[in-house]
Coordinates of C-alpha atoms in Angstrom, one line a residue:
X1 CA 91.4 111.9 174.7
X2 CA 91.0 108.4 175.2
X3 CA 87.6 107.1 174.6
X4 CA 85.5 106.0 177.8
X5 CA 82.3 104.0 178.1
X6 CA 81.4 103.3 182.0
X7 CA 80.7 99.6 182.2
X8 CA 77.3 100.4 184.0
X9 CA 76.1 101.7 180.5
X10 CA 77.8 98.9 178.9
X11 CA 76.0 96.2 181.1
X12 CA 72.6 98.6 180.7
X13 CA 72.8 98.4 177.0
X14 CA 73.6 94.8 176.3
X15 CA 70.7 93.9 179.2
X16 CA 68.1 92.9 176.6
X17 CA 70.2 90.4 174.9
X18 CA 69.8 88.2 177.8
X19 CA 65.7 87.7 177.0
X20 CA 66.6 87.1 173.5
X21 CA 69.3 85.2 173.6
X22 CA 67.0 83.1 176.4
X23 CA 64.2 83.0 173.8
X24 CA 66.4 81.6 170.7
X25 CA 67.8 78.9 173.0
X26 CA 65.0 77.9 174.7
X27 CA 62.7 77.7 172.1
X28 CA 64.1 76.8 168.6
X29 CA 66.4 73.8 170.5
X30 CA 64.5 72.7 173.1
X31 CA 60.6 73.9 173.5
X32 CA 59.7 74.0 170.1
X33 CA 61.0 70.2 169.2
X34 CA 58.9 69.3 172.4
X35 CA 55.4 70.4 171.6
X36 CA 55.7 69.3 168.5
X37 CA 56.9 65.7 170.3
X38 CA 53.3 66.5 171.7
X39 CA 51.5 67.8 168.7
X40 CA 52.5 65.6 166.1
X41 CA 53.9 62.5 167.7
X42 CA 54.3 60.6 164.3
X43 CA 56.1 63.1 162.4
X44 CA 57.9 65.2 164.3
X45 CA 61.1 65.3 162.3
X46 CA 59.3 66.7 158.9
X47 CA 57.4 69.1 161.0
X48 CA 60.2 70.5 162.7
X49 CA 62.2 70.4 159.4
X50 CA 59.2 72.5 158.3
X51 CA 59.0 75.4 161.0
X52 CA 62.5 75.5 161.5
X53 CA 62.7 76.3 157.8
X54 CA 60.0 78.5 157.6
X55 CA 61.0 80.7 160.4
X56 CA 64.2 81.1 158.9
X57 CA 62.7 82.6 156.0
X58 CA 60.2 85.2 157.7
X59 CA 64.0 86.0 160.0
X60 CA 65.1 87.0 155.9
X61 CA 62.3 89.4 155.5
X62 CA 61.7 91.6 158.8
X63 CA 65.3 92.7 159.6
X64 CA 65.9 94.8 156.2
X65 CA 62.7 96.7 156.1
X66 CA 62.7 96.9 160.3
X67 CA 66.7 98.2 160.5
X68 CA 65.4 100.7 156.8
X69 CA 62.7 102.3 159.0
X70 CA 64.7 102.2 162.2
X71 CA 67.5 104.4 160.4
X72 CA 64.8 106.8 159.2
X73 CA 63.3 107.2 162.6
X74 CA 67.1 107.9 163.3
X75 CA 67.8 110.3 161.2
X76 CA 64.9 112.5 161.4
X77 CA 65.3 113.1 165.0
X78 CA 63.2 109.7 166.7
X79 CA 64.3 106.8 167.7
X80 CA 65.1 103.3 167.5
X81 CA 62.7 102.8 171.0
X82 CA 59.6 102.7 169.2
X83 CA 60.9 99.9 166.8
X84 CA 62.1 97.8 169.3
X85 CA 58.8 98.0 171.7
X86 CA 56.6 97.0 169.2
X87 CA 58.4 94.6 168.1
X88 CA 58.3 92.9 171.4
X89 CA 55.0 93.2 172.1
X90 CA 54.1 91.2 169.0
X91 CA 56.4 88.8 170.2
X92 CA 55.4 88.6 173.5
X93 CA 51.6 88.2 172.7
X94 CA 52.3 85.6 169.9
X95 CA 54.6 83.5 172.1
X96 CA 51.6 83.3 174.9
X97 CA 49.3 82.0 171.9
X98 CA 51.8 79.8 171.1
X99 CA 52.0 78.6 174.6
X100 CA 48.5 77.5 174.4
X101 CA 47.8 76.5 170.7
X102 CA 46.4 73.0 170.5
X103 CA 47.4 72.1 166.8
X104 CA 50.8 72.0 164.8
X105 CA 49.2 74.8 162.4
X106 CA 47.9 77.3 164.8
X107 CA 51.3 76.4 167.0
X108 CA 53.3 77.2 163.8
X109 CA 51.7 80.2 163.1
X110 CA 52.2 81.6 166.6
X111 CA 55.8 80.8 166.5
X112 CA 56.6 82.3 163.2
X113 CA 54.6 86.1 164.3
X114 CA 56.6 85.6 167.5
X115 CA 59.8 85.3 165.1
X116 CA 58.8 88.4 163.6
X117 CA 58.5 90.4 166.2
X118 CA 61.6 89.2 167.9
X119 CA 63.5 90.0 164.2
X120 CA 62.0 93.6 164.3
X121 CA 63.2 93.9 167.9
X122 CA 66.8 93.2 167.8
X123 CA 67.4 94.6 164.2
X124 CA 66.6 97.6 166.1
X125 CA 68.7 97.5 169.0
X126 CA 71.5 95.9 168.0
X127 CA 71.9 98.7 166.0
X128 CA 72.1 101.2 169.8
X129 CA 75.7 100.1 169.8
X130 CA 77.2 101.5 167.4
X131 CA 75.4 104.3 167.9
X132 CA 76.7 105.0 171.2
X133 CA 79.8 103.3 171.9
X134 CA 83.6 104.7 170.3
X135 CA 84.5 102.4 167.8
X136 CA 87.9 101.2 169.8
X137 CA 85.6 100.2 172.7
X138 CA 83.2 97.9 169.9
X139 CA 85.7 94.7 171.1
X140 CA 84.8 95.0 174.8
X141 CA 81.3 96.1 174.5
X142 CA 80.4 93.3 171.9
X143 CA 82.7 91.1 174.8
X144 CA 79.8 92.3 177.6
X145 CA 77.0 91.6 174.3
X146 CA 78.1 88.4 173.8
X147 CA 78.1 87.6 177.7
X148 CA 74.8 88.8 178.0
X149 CA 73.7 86.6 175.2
X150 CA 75.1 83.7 176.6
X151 CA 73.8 84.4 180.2
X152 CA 70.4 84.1 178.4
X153 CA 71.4 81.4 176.3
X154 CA 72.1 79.2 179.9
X155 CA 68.8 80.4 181.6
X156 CA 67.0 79.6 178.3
X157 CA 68.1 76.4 178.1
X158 CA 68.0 75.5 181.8
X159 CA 64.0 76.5 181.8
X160 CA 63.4 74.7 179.2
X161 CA 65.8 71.7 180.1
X162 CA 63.7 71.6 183.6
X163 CA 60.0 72.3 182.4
X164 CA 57.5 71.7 179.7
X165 CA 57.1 73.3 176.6
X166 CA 54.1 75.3 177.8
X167 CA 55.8 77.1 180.5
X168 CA 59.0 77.3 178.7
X169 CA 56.9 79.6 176.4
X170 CA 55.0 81.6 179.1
X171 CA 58.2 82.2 180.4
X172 CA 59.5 83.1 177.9
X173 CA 56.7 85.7 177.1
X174 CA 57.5 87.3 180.4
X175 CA 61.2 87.4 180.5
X176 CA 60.8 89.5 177.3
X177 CA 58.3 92.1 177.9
X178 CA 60.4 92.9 181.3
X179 CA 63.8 92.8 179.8
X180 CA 62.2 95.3 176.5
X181 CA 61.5 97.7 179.5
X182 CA 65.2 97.8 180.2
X183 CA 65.8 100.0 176.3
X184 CA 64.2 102.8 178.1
X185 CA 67.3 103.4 180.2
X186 CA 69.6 103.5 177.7
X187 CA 70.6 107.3 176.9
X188 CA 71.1 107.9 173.3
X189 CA 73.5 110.6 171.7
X190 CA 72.1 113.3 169.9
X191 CA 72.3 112.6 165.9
X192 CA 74.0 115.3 164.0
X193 CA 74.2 113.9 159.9
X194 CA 75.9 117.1 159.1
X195 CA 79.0 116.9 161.0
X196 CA 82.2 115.9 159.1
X197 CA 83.6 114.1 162.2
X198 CA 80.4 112.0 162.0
X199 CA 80.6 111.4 157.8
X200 CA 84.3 110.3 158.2
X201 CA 83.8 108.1 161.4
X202 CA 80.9 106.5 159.1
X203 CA 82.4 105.1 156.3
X204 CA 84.6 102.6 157.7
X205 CA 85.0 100.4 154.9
X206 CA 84.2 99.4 151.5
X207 CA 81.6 96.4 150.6
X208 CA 84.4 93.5 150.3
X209 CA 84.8 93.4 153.9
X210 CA 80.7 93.1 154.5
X211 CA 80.4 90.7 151.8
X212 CA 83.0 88.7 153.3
X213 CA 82.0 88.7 156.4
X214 CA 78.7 88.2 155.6
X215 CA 80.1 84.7 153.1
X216 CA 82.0 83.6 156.2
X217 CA 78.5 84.4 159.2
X218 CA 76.8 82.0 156.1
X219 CA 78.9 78.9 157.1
X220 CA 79.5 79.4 160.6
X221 CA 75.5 80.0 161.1
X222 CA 74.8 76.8 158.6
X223 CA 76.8 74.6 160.8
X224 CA 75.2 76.1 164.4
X225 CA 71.5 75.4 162.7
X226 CA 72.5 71.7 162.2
X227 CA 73.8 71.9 165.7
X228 CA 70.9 73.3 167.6
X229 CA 68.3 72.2 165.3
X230 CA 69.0 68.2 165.8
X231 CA 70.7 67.9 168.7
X232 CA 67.8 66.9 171.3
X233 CA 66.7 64.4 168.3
X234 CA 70.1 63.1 169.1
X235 CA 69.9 62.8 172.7
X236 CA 66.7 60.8 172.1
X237 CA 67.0 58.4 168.8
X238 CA 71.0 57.5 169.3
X239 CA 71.9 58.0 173.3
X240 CA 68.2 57.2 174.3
X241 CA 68.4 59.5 177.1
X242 CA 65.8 58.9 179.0
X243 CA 65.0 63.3 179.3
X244 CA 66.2 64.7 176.1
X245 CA 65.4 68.2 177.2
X246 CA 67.4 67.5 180.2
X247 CA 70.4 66.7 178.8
X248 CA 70.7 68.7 175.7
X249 CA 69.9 71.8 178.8
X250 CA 72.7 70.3 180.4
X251 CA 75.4 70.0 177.7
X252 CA 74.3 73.3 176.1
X253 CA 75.2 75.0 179.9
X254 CA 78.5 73.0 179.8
X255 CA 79.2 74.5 176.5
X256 CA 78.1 78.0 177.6
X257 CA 80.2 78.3 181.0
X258 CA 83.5 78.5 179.2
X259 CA 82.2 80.6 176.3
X260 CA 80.9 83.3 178.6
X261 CA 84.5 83.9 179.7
X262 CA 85.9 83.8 176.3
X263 CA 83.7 85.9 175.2
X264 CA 84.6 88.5 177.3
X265 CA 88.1 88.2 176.9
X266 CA 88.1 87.8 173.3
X267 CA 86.2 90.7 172.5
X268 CA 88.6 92.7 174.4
X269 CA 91.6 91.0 172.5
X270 CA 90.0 91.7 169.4
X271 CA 90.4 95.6 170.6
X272 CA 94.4 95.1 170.6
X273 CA 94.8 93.1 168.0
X274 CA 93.6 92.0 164.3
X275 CA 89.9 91.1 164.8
X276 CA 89.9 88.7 161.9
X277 CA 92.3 86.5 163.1
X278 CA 90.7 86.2 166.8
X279 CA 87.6 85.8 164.4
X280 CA 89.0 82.5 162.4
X281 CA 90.6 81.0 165.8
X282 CA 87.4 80.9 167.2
X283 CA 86.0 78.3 164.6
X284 CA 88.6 76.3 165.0
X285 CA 87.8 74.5 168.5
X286 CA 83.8 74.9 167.1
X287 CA 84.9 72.4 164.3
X288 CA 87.1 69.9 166.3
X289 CA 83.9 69.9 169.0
X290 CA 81.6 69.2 166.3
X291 CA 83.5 66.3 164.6
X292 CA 84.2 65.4 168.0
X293 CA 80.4 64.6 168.8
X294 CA 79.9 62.5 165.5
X295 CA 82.9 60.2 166.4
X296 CA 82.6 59.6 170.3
X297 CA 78.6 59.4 170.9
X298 CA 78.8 59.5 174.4
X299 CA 77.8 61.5 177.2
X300 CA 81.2 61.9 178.7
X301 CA 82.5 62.7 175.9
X302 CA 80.2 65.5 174.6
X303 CA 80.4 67.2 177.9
X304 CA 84.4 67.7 177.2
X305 CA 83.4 69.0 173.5
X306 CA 80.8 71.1 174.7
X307 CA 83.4 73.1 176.5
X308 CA 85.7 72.7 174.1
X309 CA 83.1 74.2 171.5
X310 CA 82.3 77.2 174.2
X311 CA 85.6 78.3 173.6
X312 CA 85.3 79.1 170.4
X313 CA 81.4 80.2 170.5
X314 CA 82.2 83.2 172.5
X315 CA 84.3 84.5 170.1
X316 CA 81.4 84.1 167.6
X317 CA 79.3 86.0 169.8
X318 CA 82.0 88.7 170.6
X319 CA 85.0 89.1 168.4
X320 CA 82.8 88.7 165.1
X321 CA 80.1 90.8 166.0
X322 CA 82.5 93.5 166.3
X323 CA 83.9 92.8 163.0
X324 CA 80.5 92.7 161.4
X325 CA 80.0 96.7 162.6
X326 CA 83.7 97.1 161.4
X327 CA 82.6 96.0 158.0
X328 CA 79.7 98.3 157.1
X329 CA 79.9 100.8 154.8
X330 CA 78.2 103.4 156.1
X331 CA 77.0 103.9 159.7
X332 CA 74.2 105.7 158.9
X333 CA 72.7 102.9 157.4
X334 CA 73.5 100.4 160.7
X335 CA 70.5 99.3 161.4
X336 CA 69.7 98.4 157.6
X337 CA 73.0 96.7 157.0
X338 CA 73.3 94.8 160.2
X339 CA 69.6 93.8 159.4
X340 CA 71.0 92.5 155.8
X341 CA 73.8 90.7 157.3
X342 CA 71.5 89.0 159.9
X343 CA 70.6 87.4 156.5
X344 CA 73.6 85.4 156.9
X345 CA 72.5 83.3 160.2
X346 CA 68.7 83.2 158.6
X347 CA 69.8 81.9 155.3
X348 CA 71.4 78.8 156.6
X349 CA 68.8 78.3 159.4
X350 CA 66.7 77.7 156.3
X351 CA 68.4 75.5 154.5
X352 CA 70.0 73.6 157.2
X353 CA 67.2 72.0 159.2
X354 CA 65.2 71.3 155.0
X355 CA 69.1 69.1 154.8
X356 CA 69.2 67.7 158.2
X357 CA 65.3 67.0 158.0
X358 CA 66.2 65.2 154.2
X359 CA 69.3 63.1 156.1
X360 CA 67.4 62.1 158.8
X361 CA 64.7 60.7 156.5
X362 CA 67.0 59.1 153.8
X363 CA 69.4 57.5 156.7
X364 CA 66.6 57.2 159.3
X365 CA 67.6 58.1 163.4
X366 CA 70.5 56.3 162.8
X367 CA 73.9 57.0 164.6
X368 CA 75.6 57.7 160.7
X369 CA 72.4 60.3 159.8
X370 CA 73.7 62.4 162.8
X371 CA 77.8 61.9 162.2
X372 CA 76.8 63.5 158.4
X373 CA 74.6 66.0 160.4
X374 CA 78.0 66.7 162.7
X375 CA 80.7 66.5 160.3
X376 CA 78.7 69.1 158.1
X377 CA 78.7 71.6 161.1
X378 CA 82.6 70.9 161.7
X379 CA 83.0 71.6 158.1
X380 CA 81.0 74.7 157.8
X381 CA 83.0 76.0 161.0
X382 CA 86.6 75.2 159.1
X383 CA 84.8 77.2 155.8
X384 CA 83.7 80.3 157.8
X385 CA 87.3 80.5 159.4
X386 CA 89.2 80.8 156.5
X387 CA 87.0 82.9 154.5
X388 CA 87.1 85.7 157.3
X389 CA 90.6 85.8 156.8
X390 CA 90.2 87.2 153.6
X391 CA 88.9 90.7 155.3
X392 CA 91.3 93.3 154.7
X393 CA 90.3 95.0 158.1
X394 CA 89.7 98.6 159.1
X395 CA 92.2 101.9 158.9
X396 CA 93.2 102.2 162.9
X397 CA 92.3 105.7 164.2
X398 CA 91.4 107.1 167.0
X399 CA 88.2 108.2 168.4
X400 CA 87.7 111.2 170.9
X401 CA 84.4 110.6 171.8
X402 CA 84.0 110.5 175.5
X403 CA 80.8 108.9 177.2
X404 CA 79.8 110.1 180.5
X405 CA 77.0 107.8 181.9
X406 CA 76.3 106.7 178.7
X407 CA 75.6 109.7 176.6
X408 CA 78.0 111.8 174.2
X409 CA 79.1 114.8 175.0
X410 CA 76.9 117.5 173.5
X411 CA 73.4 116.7 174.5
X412 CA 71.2 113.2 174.4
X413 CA 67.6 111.9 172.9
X414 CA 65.8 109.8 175.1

């Protein structure tokens, strides 16, 4: 029997990727640079350099031991519910503190237990897809996952391209808390370990395909962390725009419009046909865009790039993810191994903003400090593409799970 998954359930569980995705976007490109604009006027390049870097590392720590205890809860008959609640309630306390903090180091350390909380949170539910979805439906679910998180990504970025840091934050705060409410809806199969349908469908593949996927996630995310990190520092020492927030809100929502469409209509390609290759086409306009912005600093002509680069970045958001799930090992693990290849955006959101921070300080705000910042990013996008091509991709079959309302056939756990 075919596999069916209604698209209300579809749209029901990707609903809290659209605070999240609204939180990443607002904050770490916009907001955060901000108050720190406000909070340390002088040195605002180190310090963001600094927290950047620093909450890249804590987003290395909380996803392994969050997704380890997640699968636990899993196995012995809980849920992943409790994991992701708490989780956003740290975050959403922290991010009010942050709102309000009055110095870089009490700001900082607001920011980075918001950061954990928010890692907790979607180690855990990213893992409800697999879960509940058949594996030939992953394409168009991640397709509706990756809309969601662009959705979010354009409302973040259009808050915070429109208000001040403060109430970016507040509202951020908000926006979370309501859209964690939304997990409770979501109606989980029943978990039965001791099925051999269940054991087969969960080793998918071996660890080459993870740790490939995981080498090529390394350099796409590297080269989105220079991106996002930077860019409003661009807006403001090169084009001397006179609202930086403004415009890097506006470019960012060019960039998004088109990748919300691809997104969904790449996830579903990647369904019918070899996920890797829609994988390494996607970096392809990501890396022309990038170089693009280095070599024609003007606002027309980042507005064409930014939807050229949307193209591509919703097949990041949809097509890959799919293919990360395809890779793991075992599904009973998910939640751990998704956590551990979440390590592969973290890493380089480390040790790209220390670089960009060192470039910008060696070269100054200089119009060359930020074509090495974009020619890196177009560079690491060309990297990521042709090291995905290297997965050798999963056996086909054919899933007879059917999903009625969103839960499998055989009873559910709330």
């Amino acid at each position: 029997m075919a596999a069916v998954y209604p698209l209300r359930s579809s749209a029901l569980l990707n609903a809290f990727w659209i605070p999240l995705a609204f939180q990443e976007a607002a904050l770490l490109a916009i907001a955060v640079p901000s108050k720190l604009l406000e909070l340390a006027p002088n040195g605002y390049t180190a310090a963001l350099a600094v927290l950047a870097s620093a909450a890249a590392f804590v987003s290395m720590l909380a996803p392994p031991f969050a997704g380890m205890l997640s699968d636990s809860l899993r196995r012995r008959g809980g849920g992943r519910k409790t994991i992701i609640i708490a989780g956003a309630a740290l975050d959403v306390v922290s991010l009010v503190l942050a709102a309000h903090a009055s110095t870089t180091i009490s700001f900082g350390c607001f920011f980075l237990l918001a950061t954990i909380g928010a890692n907790a949170s979607i180690t855990a539910y990213q893992a409800l897809l697999p879960d509940t979805v058949p594996r030939e439906l992953w394409g168009a679910v991640s397709g509706m996952r990756g809309a969601a998180n662009l959705l979010g990504t354009v409302i973040g970025l259009t808050i915070a391209g429109t208000t001040n840091a403060t109430v970016t934050f507040d509202a951020t705060a908000i926006f979370v808390g309501l859209g964690a409410l939304t997990v409770y809806g979501i109606r989980m199969p029943r978990y039965v370990e001791s099925e051999t349908p269940s054991e087969e469908r969960a080793r998918i593949r071996d660890w080459h395909d993870f740790i490939v996927t995981f080498v090529a996630r390394l350099f796409v995310g590297f080269g989105l962390s220079l991106l996002m990190t930077y860019v409003l520092y661009f807006f403001h020492d090169v084009l001397h725009v006179q609202s930086a927030s403004g415009s890097t809100g506006l470019v960012a929502g060019f960039a998004l419009v088109g990748a919300i469409l691809s997104s969904l209509f790449l996830g579903k390609l990647s369904d019918r046909f070899v996920r890797k290759g829609v994988v390494a086409l996607s970096g392809v306009p990501m890396a022309l865009a990038a170089i693009g912005f280095g070599l024609f600093p003007n606002e027309r002509a980042i507005y064409f790039f930014a939807i050229f680069f949307g193209l591509g970045y919703g097949g990041i958001f949809s097509a890959a993810w799919a293919l990360a799930i395809d890779s793991i090992p075992k599904l009973r693990d998910v939640a751990r191994d998704l956590g551990i290849w979440g390590l592969a955006s973290n890493i380089p959101a480390v040790i790209a903003p220390a670089l960009g921070g060192w470039i910008l300080e060696r070269y100054g705000s200089t119009l060359f400090a930020y074509q090495l910042l974009f020619f890196a990013a177009g560079l690491s996008f060309i990297a990521g593409s042709l090291v995905v091509l290297a997965v050798h991709g999963p056996a086909r079959g054919s899933s007879k799970i059917v999903l009625q309302g969103g839960a499998l056939d055989g009873g559910e756990q709330r």
